[in-house]
Amino acid sequence: MHISRRAHRVAPFYAMEFAKKAAAVEAAGHRVIRLNIGEPDFGPPPQFLAAARDAADGRPMAYTEALGTVELREAIAGFYATHFRAEVDPRRVAVTSGASAALLMTCAALIDDGDGVLIGDPSYPCNRQFAESFGARVSLIPTPPETYYQLTPDLVTRSWHEETRGVIVASPSNPTGTSIPHDDLRRLCREVTDRGGWSIVDEIYLGLADPDADGHPPRSVLTDPTATASTVVINSFSKYFGMTGWRLGWAILPDGLVDVVERLAQNYYVSPPTPAQHAALSCFTPESLGVAEDRRREFVNRRRLVLDGLERIGLPVPVPPDGAFYVYIDVSPTGLGSAEFCDRALLEAHVALTPGKDFGVATADDHIRLSYAASTADLTDALERLERFVGDLAG
């Protein structure tokens, strides 16, 4: 069977590869603590689960409109207004089958063969895989700790070339949990707009970012009206609402992309999952939002636990995270490369982590990602295991 060149070019998603390795270690009789996958352990809010049970009462679950139900699009727009201080026309909201489908359709709508796309290094690997699948020439721009592992307006200016068409950023980021300062992000998007390009801003973890100094949730890039003409914002129910397996996300589109993405959605997957859409309306009730905020605060507590533990172990975190549920760790003091560290930590300490090669090139060999989307008990146990493991390496 002939396999396409496109498929051959797609690299493995190493976080998932380590999940398979972890399963093999568990099958051998060991208890593995999985800190390799970015999946909240809480599950959806109770109100969502109750609504999902109600929806499973035998009523027909026909296709919805390709961009989602009107009610859910309006609810998402309202959430952006009250939570992220951005006024959004519900018409510009496209509900999708997970944030991955939002990225898929956005890349399909914006990228032609040979188009240049700028992405920071390190960054979420699937972003560049989507772009490259549609023919983009992705430039991975090394982003050092001094820039919070994030692209800056100056880096975009210096890296832009004649073939460049757009930029993909995430704030807060996977794998680092770090954010682009809001004013810098606005300037970055304006810089791209002034050059006739487009920006994709992944705000999947924005709900899990630390509040501003005034105590309000962080602001979306869409609070800048100039961003609406050429910026696509991606978000999801998976992280803030803990609904990973329900596969529901959204994109907020410039006016000129709405009809284009609708046409693509009609052809790519017809519509987002109908039961999940009906139940997702419950996420925007005061009760569900209260649950989500309680869990965000719990992630802050877990972050503190992990950072304190890593400091005790002697594993540096060059830039402490301010959102999401990831820590990006420099393992070079151990004398091991990131892949060997992760392999040995799994086999000897039974802790699953993700090597830096998942996220780029610049820090691939000496950094790993730890996800603290696990219980406090598991995190405490994992840190004790890693402390013994690293201690044995030093010995």
mmCIF file of C-alpha atoms in Angstrom:
data_model
loop_
_atom_site.group_PDB
_atom_site.id
_atom_site.type_symbol
_atom_site.label_atom_id
_atom_site.label_comp_id
_atom_site.label_asym_id
_atom_site.label_seq_id
_atom_site.Cartn_x
_atom_site.Cartn_y
_atom_site.Cartn_z
ATOM 1 C CA MET A 1 0.000 0.000 0.000
ATOM 2 C CA HIS A 2 1.335 3.449 -0.915
ATOM 3 C CA ILE A 3 1.509 5.823 2.058
ATOM 4 C CA SER A 4 1.379 9.541 1.315
ATOM 5 C CA ARG A 5 4.448 11.724 1.760
ATOM 6 C CA ARG A 6 2.319 13.877 4.055
ATOM 7 C CA ALA A 7 1.751 10.967 6.423
ATOM 8 C CA HIS A 8 5.416 9.995 6.384
ATOM 9 C CA ARG A 9 6.395 13.528 7.413
ATOM 10 C CA VAL A 10 4.246 13.503 10.559
ATOM 11 C CA ALA A 11 6.416 12.723 13.582
ATOM 12 C CA PRO A 12 5.113 10.706 16.534
ATOM 13 C CA PHE A 13 3.457 12.573 19.389
ATOM 14 C CA TYR A 14 5.906 11.467 22.067
ATOM 15 C CA ALA A 15 3.572 12.219 24.975
ATOM 16 C CA MET A 16 1.273 9.562 23.553
ATOM 17 C CA GLU A 17 4.213 7.249 22.791
ATOM 18 C CA PHE A 18 5.215 7.406 26.459
ATOM 19 C CA ALA A 19 1.612 6.609 27.356
ATOM 20 C CA LYS A 20 2.039 3.337 25.460
ATOM 21 C CA LYS A 21 5.343 2.658 27.234
ATOM 22 C CA ALA A 22 3.688 3.397 30.571
ATOM 23 C CA ALA A 23 0.930 0.907 29.778
ATOM 24 C CA ALA A 24 3.568 -1.756 29.118
ATOM 25 C CA VAL A 25 5.258 -1.046 32.470
ATOM 26 C CA GLU A 26 1.871 -1.248 34.208
ATOM 27 C CA ALA A 27 1.153 -4.552 32.456
ATOM 28 C CA ALA A 28 4.372 -5.851 34.020
ATOM 29 C CA GLY A 29 2.833 -5.211 37.453
ATOM 30 C CA HIS A 30 4.114 -1.744 38.398
ATOM 31 C CA ARG A 31 2.062 1.282 39.409
ATOM 32 C CA VAL A 32 2.978 4.117 37.055
ATOM 33 C CA ILE A 33 2.232 7.738 37.920
ATOM 34 C CA ARG A 34 1.379 9.410 34.635
ATOM 35 C CA LEU A 35 2.593 12.994 34.432
ATOM 36 C CA ASN A 36 3.044 12.868 30.654
ATOM 37 C CA ILE A 37 -0.463 13.746 29.451
ATOM 38 C CA GLY A 38 -2.219 17.099 29.745
ATOM 39 C CA GLU A 39 -5.547 15.750 30.911
ATOM 40 C CA PRO A 40 -7.224 17.171 34.043
ATOM 41 C CA ASP A 41 -8.023 14.439 36.541
ATOM 42 C CA PHE A 42 -11.240 16.115 37.724
ATOM 43 C CA GLY A 43 -13.444 15.319 34.756
ATOM 44 C CA PRO A 44 -16.298 17.621 33.672
ATOM 45 C CA PRO A 45 -18.324 19.697 36.150
ATOM 46 C CA PRO A 46 -21.170 17.721 37.783
ATOM 47 C CA GLN A 47 -23.704 20.000 36.097
ATOM 48 C CA PHE A 48 -22.398 18.964 32.683
ATOM 49 C CA LEU A 49 -22.611 15.265 33.525
ATOM 50 C CA ALA A 50 -26.196 15.716 34.707
ATOM 51 C CA ALA A 51 -27.065 17.544 31.498
ATOM 52 C CA ALA A 52 -25.411 14.808 29.426
ATOM 53 C CA ARG A 53 -27.516 12.157 31.206
ATOM 54 C CA ASP A 54 -30.642 14.201 30.543
ATOM 55 C CA ALA A 55 -29.734 14.445 26.859
ATOM 56 C CA ALA A 56 -29.510 10.649 26.658
ATOM 57 C CA ASP A 57 -33.263 10.246 27.150
ATOM 58 C CA GLY A 58 -33.939 8.800 23.712
ATOM 59 C CA ARG A 59 -34.548 12.064 21.887
ATOM 60 C CA PRO A 60 -33.190 12.239 18.336
ATOM 61 C CA MET A 61 -29.617 13.488 18.157
ATOM 62 C CA ALA A 62 -29.583 14.830 14.625
ATOM 63 C CA TYR A 63 -26.797 16.848 13.074
ATOM 64 C CA THR A 64 -26.677 20.474 14.167
ATOM 65 C CA GLU A 65 -25.560 23.370 12.029
ATOM 66 C CA ALA A 66 -21.973 22.902 10.887
ATOM 67 C CA LEU A 67 -20.735 25.724 13.129
ATOM 68 C CA GLY A 68 -22.713 24.504 16.138
ATOM 69 C CA THR A 69 -26.032 25.385 17.720
ATOM 70 C CA VAL A 70 -26.990 29.027 17.938
ATOM 71 C CA GLU A 71 -27.479 28.696 21.705
ATOM 72 C CA LEU A 72 -23.968 27.371 22.312
ATOM 73 C CA ARG A 73 -22.339 29.967 20.050
ATOM 74 C CA GLU A 74 -24.155 32.692 21.969
ATOM 75 C CA ALA A 75 -23.100 31.178 25.301
ATOM 76 C CA ILE A 76 -19.426 31.089 24.241
ATOM 77 C CA ALA A 77 -19.603 34.711 23.098
ATOM 78 C CA GLY A 78 -21.127 35.640 26.446
ATOM 79 C CA PHE A 79 -18.370 33.773 28.281
ATOM 80 C CA TYR A 80 -15.739 35.779 26.425
ATOM 81 C CA ALA A 81 -17.480 39.012 27.356
ATOM 82 C CA THR A 82 -17.863 38.265 31.063
ATOM 83 C CA HIS A 83 -14.728 36.181 31.673
ATOM 84 C CA PHE A 84 -12.103 37.445 29.232
ATOM 85 C CA ARG A 85 -13.418 40.992 28.669
ATOM 86 C CA ALA A 86 -13.747 40.638 24.886
ATOM 87 C CA GLU A 87 -16.907 41.503 22.958
ATOM 88 C CA VAL A 88 -17.534 38.804 20.354
ATOM 89 C CA ASP A 89 -20.320 38.546 17.788
ATOM 90 C CA PRO A 90 -21.801 35.011 18.177
ATOM 91 C CA ARG A 91 -21.795 34.731 14.387
ATOM 92 C CA ARG A 92 -17.982 34.622 14.536
ATOM 93 C CA VAL A 93 -17.959 31.624 16.904
ATOM 94 C CA ALA A 94 -17.436 28.234 15.282
ATOM 95 C CA VAL A 95 -18.064 25.278 17.584
ATOM 96 C CA THR A 96 -15.795 22.407 16.545
ATOM 97 C CA SER A 97 -15.082 18.771 17.279
ATOM 98 C CA GLY A 98 -12.340 19.599 19.750
ATOM 99 C CA ALA A 99 -9.798 22.387 19.401
ATOM 100 C CA SER A 100 -7.889 20.120 17.015
ATOM 101 C CA ALA A 101 -10.685 20.473 14.462
ATOM 102 C CA ALA A 102 -10.582 24.245 14.923
ATOM 103 C CA LEU A 103 -6.848 24.228 14.132
ATOM 104 C CA LEU A 104 -7.397 21.832 11.227
ATOM 105 C CA MET A 105 -9.991 24.016 9.547
ATOM 106 C CA THR A 106 -8.146 27.258 10.258
ATOM 107 C CA CYS A 107 -4.984 25.897 8.660
ATOM 108 C CA ALA A 108 -7.007 24.590 5.717
ATOM 109 C CA ALA A 109 -8.563 28.027 5.271
ATOM 110 C CA LEU A 110 -5.352 30.058 5.532
ATOM 111 C CA ILE A 111 -2.382 28.031 4.256
ATOM 112 C CA ASP A 112 -1.271 27.331 0.701
ATOM 113 C CA ASP A 113 1.705 25.219 -0.373
ATOM 114 C CA GLY A 114 4.943 27.019 0.379
ATOM 115 C CA ASP A 115 3.505 29.580 2.777
ATOM 116 C CA GLY A 116 5.839 30.463 5.618
ATOM 117 C CA VAL A 117 4.529 30.107 9.181
ATOM 118 C CA LEU A 118 6.378 31.217 12.313
ATOM 119 C CA ILE A 119 6.051 29.125 15.488
ATOM 120 C CA GLY A 120 8.041 29.392 18.693
ATOM 121 C CA ASP A 121 10.360 26.629 19.838
ATOM 122 C CA PRO A 122 9.348 25.009 22.218
ATOM 123 C CA SER A 123 5.656 24.706 21.342
ATOM 124 C CA TYR A 124 2.777 22.256 21.062
ATOM 125 C CA PRO A 125 3.820 19.807 18.314
ATOM 126 C CA CYS A 126 0.425 19.349 16.662
ATOM 127 C CA ASN A 127 0.301 23.039 15.710
ATOM 128 C CA ARG A 128 3.239 22.680 13.354
ATOM 129 C CA GLN A 129 2.055 19.262 12.149
ATOM 130 C CA PHE A 130 -1.284 20.757 11.089
ATOM 131 C CA ALA A 131 0.425 23.645 9.313
ATOM 132 C CA GLU A 132 2.905 21.395 7.524
ATOM 133 C CA SER A 133 0.140 18.996 6.469
ATOM 134 C CA PHE A 134 -1.371 21.823 4.432
ATOM 135 C CA GLY A 135 1.969 22.633 2.796
ATOM 136 C CA ALA A 136 3.368 25.287 5.132
ATOM 137 C CA ARG A 137 7.081 25.823 5.542
ATOM 138 C CA VAL A 138 7.240 26.141 9.301
ATOM 139 C CA SER A 139 10.080 28.131 10.832
ATOM 140 C CA LEU A 140 10.668 27.136 14.435
ATOM 141 C CA ILE A 141 12.014 30.248 16.173
ATOM 142 C CA PRO A 142 14.072 29.504 19.312
ATOM 143 C CA THR A 143 12.461 31.271 22.251
ATOM 144 C CA PRO A 144 14.777 31.430 25.280
ATOM 145 C CA PRO A 145 13.853 31.706 28.961
ATOM 146 C CA GLU A 146 14.404 35.470 28.700
ATOM 147 C CA THR A 147 11.249 35.708 26.559
ATOM 148 C CA TYR A 148 9.304 33.228 28.736
ATOM 149 C CA TYR A 149 9.823 30.616 25.984
ATOM 150 C CA GLN A 150 7.439 32.721 23.876
ATOM 151 C CA LEU A 151 7.588 34.622 20.611
ATOM 152 C CA THR A 152 7.901 38.393 20.961
ATOM 153 C CA PRO A 153 7.054 41.186 18.516
ATOM 154 C CA ASP A 154 10.783 41.703 17.923
ATOM 155 C CA LEU A 155 11.375 38.019 17.191
ATOM 156 C CA VAL A 156 8.501 38.069 14.695
ATOM 157 C CA THR A 157 9.918 41.161 13.009
ATOM 158 C CA ARG A 158 13.398 39.635 12.727
ATOM 159 C CA SER A 159 12.089 36.273 11.509
ATOM 160 C CA TRP A 160 9.557 37.523 8.957
ATOM 161 C CA HIS A 161 10.550 36.944 5.323
ATOM 162 C CA GLU A 162 8.972 37.334 1.911
ATOM 163 C CA GLU A 163 7.122 33.999 2.015
ATOM 164 C CA THR A 164 5.834 34.384 5.580
ATOM 165 C CA ARG A 165 2.054 34.473 5.828
ATOM 166 C CA GLY A 166 1.284 33.956 9.491
ATOM 167 C CA VAL A 167 2.167 33.168 13.091
ATOM 168 C CA ILE A 168 0.866 30.557 15.536
ATOM 169 C CA VAL A 169 1.237 31.245 19.262
ATOM 170 C CA ALA A 170 -0.227 29.810 22.461
ATOM 171 C CA SER A 171 -0.638 31.747 25.687
ATOM 172 C CA PRO A 172 -0.378 30.117 28.191
ATOM 173 C CA SER A 173 1.772 27.617 26.380
ATOM 174 C CA ASN A 174 2.060 23.888 26.214
ATOM 175 C CA PRO A 175 4.743 22.711 27.217
ATOM 176 C CA THR A 176 5.973 25.566 29.397
ATOM 177 C CA GLY A 177 2.839 26.926 31.108
ATOM 178 C CA THR A 178 4.136 30.442 30.440
ATOM 179 C CA SER A 179 2.206 33.361 28.948
ATOM 180 C CA ILE A 180 2.970 36.200 26.595
ATOM 181 C CA PRO A 181 2.389 39.480 28.442
ATOM 182 C CA HIS A 182 -0.936 40.820 27.204
ATOM 183 C CA ASP A 183 0.429 44.058 25.738
ATOM 184 C CA ASP A 184 3.196 42.133 23.956
ATOM 185 C CA LEU A 185 0.660 39.744 22.461
ATOM 186 C CA ARG A 186 -1.413 42.652 21.174
ATOM 187 C CA ARG A 187 1.689 44.241 19.653
ATOM 188 C CA LEU A 188 2.667 40.924 18.068
ATOM 189 C CA CYS A 189 -0.727 40.523 16.391
ATOM 190 C CA ARG A 190 -0.670 44.144 15.218
ATOM 191 C CA GLU A 191 2.807 43.606 13.769
ATOM 192 C CA VAL A 192 1.519 40.594 11.820
ATOM 193 C CA THR A 193 -1.567 42.486 10.654
ATOM 194 C CA ASP A 194 0.550 45.406 9.453
ATOM 195 C CA ARG A 195 2.534 42.956 7.333
ATOM 196 C CA GLY A 196 -0.641 41.595 5.740
ATOM 197 C CA GLY A 197 -0.456 38.320 7.634
ATOM 198 C CA TRP A 198 -2.678 36.319 9.948
ATOM 199 C CA SER A 199 -2.293 35.150 13.554
ATOM 200 C CA ILE A 200 -3.635 32.035 15.238
ATOM 201 C CA VAL A 201 -3.724 32.520 19.009
ATOM 202 C CA ASP A 202 -4.291 29.364 21.016
ATOM 203 C CA GLU A 203 -6.134 30.378 24.204
ATOM 204 C CA ILE A 204 -6.957 26.832 25.288
ATOM 205 C CA TYR A 205 -5.296 27.381 28.672
ATOM 206 C CA LEU A 206 -6.365 31.002 29.156
ATOM 207 C CA GLY A 207 -9.013 29.995 31.689
ATOM 208 C CA LEU A 208 -6.257 28.329 33.733
ATOM 209 C CA ALA A 209 -3.954 31.365 33.680
ATOM 210 C CA ASP A 210 -3.241 33.365 36.804
ATOM 211 C CA PRO A 211 -5.529 36.379 37.366
ATOM 212 C CA ASP A 212 -4.345 39.878 36.590
ATOM 213 C CA ALA A 213 -3.024 42.100 39.372
ATOM 214 C CA ASP A 214 -6.578 43.411 39.840
ATOM 215 C CA GLY A 215 -7.825 39.881 40.509
ATOM 216 C CA HIS A 216 -9.766 39.580 37.239
ATOM 217 C CA PRO A 217 -9.261 36.650 34.858
ATOM 218 C CA PRO A 218 -6.656 37.327 32.153
ATOM 219 C CA ARG A 219 -7.754 39.157 29.028
ATOM 220 C CA SER A 220 -8.178 37.608 25.599
ATOM 221 C CA VAL A 221 -6.186 39.075 22.742
ATOM 222 C CA LEU A 222 -9.606 39.932 21.271
ATOM 223 C CA THR A 223 -9.919 42.807 23.724
ATOM 224 C CA ASP A 224 -7.884 44.639 21.057
ATOM 225 C CA PRO A 225 -10.362 45.549 18.270
ATOM 226 C CA THR A 226 -7.549 45.642 15.721
ATOM 227 C CA ALA A 227 -6.976 41.931 16.337
ATOM 228 C CA THR A 228 -10.393 40.871 15.072
ATOM 229 C CA ALA A 229 -9.687 41.416 11.365
ATOM 230 C CA SER A 230 -6.775 38.982 11.009
ATOM 231 C CA THR A 231 -6.588 36.912 14.204
ATOM 232 C CA VAL A 232 -8.164 33.518 14.855
ATOM 233 C CA VAL A 233 -8.567 32.511 18.507
ATOM 234 C CA ILE A 234 -8.738 28.824 19.374
ATOM 235 C CA ASN A 235 -10.198 27.487 22.618
ATOM 236 C CA SER A 236 -11.680 24.327 24.042
ATOM 237 C CA PHE A 237 -13.881 22.744 26.685
ATOM 238 C CA SER A 238 -11.115 20.204 27.385
ATOM 239 C CA LYS A 239 -8.858 22.010 29.856
ATOM 240 C CA TYR A 240 -10.724 24.660 31.891
ATOM 241 C CA PHE A 241 -13.885 22.542 31.963
ATOM 242 C CA GLY A 242 -12.066 19.166 32.101
ATOM 243 C CA MET A 243 -13.958 17.687 29.128
ATOM 244 C CA THR A 244 -11.123 16.083 27.149
ATOM 245 C CA GLY A 245 -12.970 13.029 25.861
ATOM 246 C CA TRP A 246 -16.110 14.912 24.865
ATOM 247 C CA ARG A 247 -14.249 16.489 21.933
ATOM 248 C CA LEU A 248 -15.703 19.955 21.872
ATOM 249 C CA GLY A 249 -13.861 23.172 21.120
ATOM 250 C CA TRP A 250 -14.320 26.431 19.269
ATOM 251 C CA ALA A 251 -12.714 29.056 17.099
ATOM 252 C CA ILE A 252 -13.465 32.770 17.067
ATOM 253 C CA LEU A 253 -13.003 33.860 13.491
ATOM 254 C CA PRO A 254 -12.545 37.093 11.573
ATOM 255 C CA ASP A 255 -15.685 37.947 9.604
ATOM 256 C CA GLY A 256 -14.046 36.963 6.329
ATOM 257 C CA LEU A 257 -13.408 33.395 7.502
ATOM 258 C CA VAL A 258 -16.828 32.487 8.891
ATOM 259 C CA ASP A 259 -18.368 31.283 5.620
ATOM 260 C CA VAL A 260 -15.130 29.592 4.594
ATOM 261 C CA VAL A 261 -14.849 27.585 7.830
ATOM 262 C CA GLU A 262 -18.530 26.707 7.695
ATOM 263 C CA ARG A 263 -18.036 25.207 4.238
ATOM 264 C CA LEU A 264 -14.994 23.265 5.437
ATOM 265 C CA ALA A 265 -16.830 21.962 8.517
ATOM 266 C CA GLN A 266 -19.740 20.790 6.388
ATOM 267 C CA ASN A 267 -17.338 18.686 4.337
ATOM 268 C CA TYR A 268 -14.813 17.613 6.971
ATOM 269 C CA TYR A 269 -17.136 16.310 9.693
ATOM 270 C CA VAL A 270 -20.675 17.713 9.108
ATOM 271 C CA SER A 271 -21.146 19.111 12.631
ATOM 272 C CA PRO A 272 -19.718 18.922 16.162
ATOM 273 C CA PRO A 273 -21.060 16.187 18.482
ATOM 274 C CA THR A 274 -24.699 16.960 19.184
ATOM 275 C CA PRO A 275 -25.032 15.508 22.731
ATOM 276 C CA ALA A 276 -21.881 17.296 23.890
ATOM 277 C CA GLN A 277 -23.193 20.600 22.507
ATOM 278 C CA HIS A 278 -26.503 20.303 24.331
ATOM 279 C CA ALA A 279 -24.824 19.445 27.626
ATOM 280 C CA ALA A 280 -22.096 22.074 27.227
ATOM 281 C CA LEU A 281 -24.606 24.872 27.760
ATOM 282 C CA SER A 282 -24.527 23.887 31.441
ATOM 283 C CA CYS A 283 -20.814 24.844 31.612
ATOM 284 C CA PHE A 284 -21.698 28.519 31.581
ATOM 285 C CA THR A 285 -23.998 28.441 34.591
ATOM 286 C CA PRO A 286 -22.744 30.076 37.815
ATOM 287 C CA GLU A 287 -22.517 26.650 39.451
ATOM 288 C CA SER A 288 -20.271 25.152 36.760
ATOM 289 C CA LEU A 289 -18.098 28.246 36.527
ATOM 290 C CA GLY A 290 -17.678 28.121 40.304
ATOM 291 C CA VAL A 291 -16.506 24.511 40.035
ATOM 292 C CA ALA A 292 -14.077 25.411 37.249
ATOM 293 C CA GLU A 293 -12.614 28.279 39.275
ATOM 294 C CA ASP A 294 -12.192 26.051 42.344
ATOM 295 C CA ARG A 295 -10.259 23.614 40.171
ATOM 296 C CA ARG A 296 -8.117 26.394 38.717
ATOM 297 C CA ARG A 297 -7.134 27.369 42.239
ATOM 298 C CA GLU A 298 -6.342 23.729 43.003
ATOM 299 C CA PHE A 299 -3.972 23.673 40.012
ATOM 300 C CA VAL A 300 -2.177 26.669 41.527
ATOM 301 C CA ASN A 301 -1.709 24.691 44.749
ATOM 302 C CA ARG A 302 -0.403 21.715 42.785
ATOM 303 C CA ARG A 303 1.979 23.962 40.885
ATOM 304 C CA ARG A 304 3.419 25.233 44.149
ATOM 305 C CA LEU A 305 3.830 21.660 45.400
ATOM 306 C CA VAL A 306 5.640 20.625 42.210
ATOM 307 C CA LEU A 307 7.939 23.655 42.036
ATOM 308 C CA ASP A 308 8.930 23.221 45.677
ATOM 309 C CA GLY A 309 9.601 19.535 45.094
ATOM 310 C CA LEU A 310 11.694 20.105 41.985
ATOM 311 C CA GLU A 311 13.758 22.713 43.804
ATOM 312 C CA ARG A 312 14.386 20.225 46.593
ATOM 313 C CA ILE A 313 15.414 17.571 44.068
ATOM 314 C CA GLY A 314 17.728 19.989 42.244
ATOM 315 C CA LEU A 315 15.932 20.020 38.898
ATOM 316 C CA PRO A 316 15.831 23.625 37.618
ATOM 317 C CA VAL A 317 12.707 25.251 36.179
ATOM 318 C CA PRO A 318 14.165 28.220 34.252
ATOM 319 C CA VAL A 319 10.768 29.973 33.944
ATOM 320 C CA PRO A 320 8.043 29.144 36.491
ATOM 321 C CA PRO A 321 4.652 28.704 34.808
ATOM 322 C CA ASP A 322 1.810 31.169 35.298
ATOM 323 C CA GLY A 323 -0.958 29.056 33.804
ATOM 324 C CA ALA A 324 -2.015 25.723 32.320
ATOM 325 C CA PHE A 325 -0.683 22.713 34.286
ATOM 326 C CA TYR A 326 2.807 22.130 32.921
ATOM 327 C CA VAL A 327 6.351 22.632 34.170
ATOM 328 C CA TYR A 328 9.265 22.711 31.725
ATOM 329 C CA ILE A 329 12.300 21.272 33.486
ATOM 330 C CA ASP A 330 16.009 21.457 32.660
ATOM 331 C CA VAL A 331 17.464 17.985 33.281
ATOM 332 C CA SER A 332 21.001 18.778 32.092
ATOM 333 C CA PRO A 333 22.374 18.798 35.693
ATOM 334 C CA THR A 334 21.667 15.059 35.848
ATOM 335 C CA GLY A 335 24.017 14.321 32.949
ATOM 336 C CA LEU A 336 21.200 12.613 31.029
ATOM 337 C CA GLY A 337 19.531 13.744 27.845
ATOM 338 C CA SER A 338 15.807 14.304 27.978
ATOM 339 C CA ALA A 339 14.846 11.067 26.216
ATOM 340 C CA GLU A 340 17.114 8.930 28.403
ATOM 341 C CA PHE A 341 15.918 10.716 31.529
ATOM 342 C CA CYS A 342 12.282 10.006 30.645
ATOM 343 C CA ASP A 343 12.995 6.382 29.715
ATOM 344 C CA ARG A 344 14.875 5.691 32.923
ATOM 345 C CA ALA A 345 12.405 7.606 35.123
ATOM 346 C CA LEU A 346 9.653 5.407 33.708
ATOM 347 C CA LEU A 347 11.533 2.117 34.059
ATOM 348 C CA GLU A 348 13.249 2.817 37.387
ATOM 349 C CA ALA A 349 10.939 5.263 39.202
ATOM 350 C CA HIS A 350 7.715 4.361 37.374
ATOM 351 C CA VAL A 351 6.948 8.016 36.634
ATOM 352 C CA ALA A 352 5.864 8.901 33.083
ATOM 353 C CA LEU A 353 7.114 12.255 31.720
ATOM 354 C CA THR A 354 7.518 13.741 28.232
ATOM 355 C CA PRO A 355 10.890 14.484 26.590
ATOM 356 C CA GLY A 356 11.578 17.844 25.027
ATOM 357 C CA LYS A 357 11.839 16.446 21.499
ATOM 358 C CA ASP A 358 8.050 16.532 21.362
ATOM 359 C CA PHE A 359 8.117 20.324 21.440
ATOM 360 C CA GLY A 360 10.838 21.438 19.063
ATOM 361 C CA VAL A 361 14.585 21.467 18.584
ATOM 362 C CA ALA A 362 16.198 24.195 20.685
ATOM 363 C CA THR A 363 15.544 22.595 24.090
ATOM 364 C CA ALA A 364 14.799 19.072 22.918
ATOM 365 C CA ASP A 365 17.842 17.366 24.378
ATOM 366 C CA ASP A 366 17.924 18.866 27.856
ATOM 367 C CA HIS A 367 14.321 19.682 28.868
ATOM 368 C CA ILE A 368 11.304 17.598 29.812
ATOM 369 C CA ARG A 369 7.667 18.423 30.455
ATOM 370 C CA LEU A 370 5.839 17.455 33.623
ATOM 371 C CA SER A 371 2.052 17.720 33.723
ATOM 372 C CA TYR A 372 0.621 18.386 37.173
ATOM 373 C CA ALA A 373 -2.916 17.533 36.050
ATOM 374 C CA ALA A 374 -2.851 14.720 38.598
ATOM 375 C CA SER A 375 -3.967 14.380 42.194
ATOM 376 C CA THR A 376 -1.958 15.885 45.034
ATOM 377 C CA ALA A 377 -1.333 12.387 46.374
ATOM 378 C CA ASP A 378 0.069 11.202 43.032
ATOM 379 C CA LEU A 379 2.203 14.324 42.646
ATOM 380 C CA THR A 380 3.638 13.890 46.142
ATOM 381 C CA ASP A 381 4.416 10.242 45.443
ATOM 382 C CA ALA A 382 5.935 11.059 42.043
ATOM 383 C CA LEU A 383 8.211 13.739 43.488
ATOM 384 C CA GLU A 384 9.456 11.329 46.161
ATOM 385 C CA ARG A 385 10.180 8.728 43.476
ATOM 386 C CA LEU A 386 11.991 11.271 41.307
ATOM 387 C CA GLU A 387 14.010 12.468 44.292
ATOM 388 C CA ARG A 388 15.247 8.918 44.889
ATOM 389 C CA PHE A 389 15.885 8.426 41.164
ATOM 390 C CA VAL A 390 17.917 11.624 40.792
ATOM 391 C CA GLY A 391 19.725 10.906 44.038
ATOM 392 C CA ASP A 392 20.759 7.491 42.711
ATOM 393 C CA LEU A 393 22.037 9.151 39.523
ATOM 394 C CA ALA A 394 24.182 11.520 41.570
ATOM 395 C CA GLY A 395 25.464 8.642 43.682
#
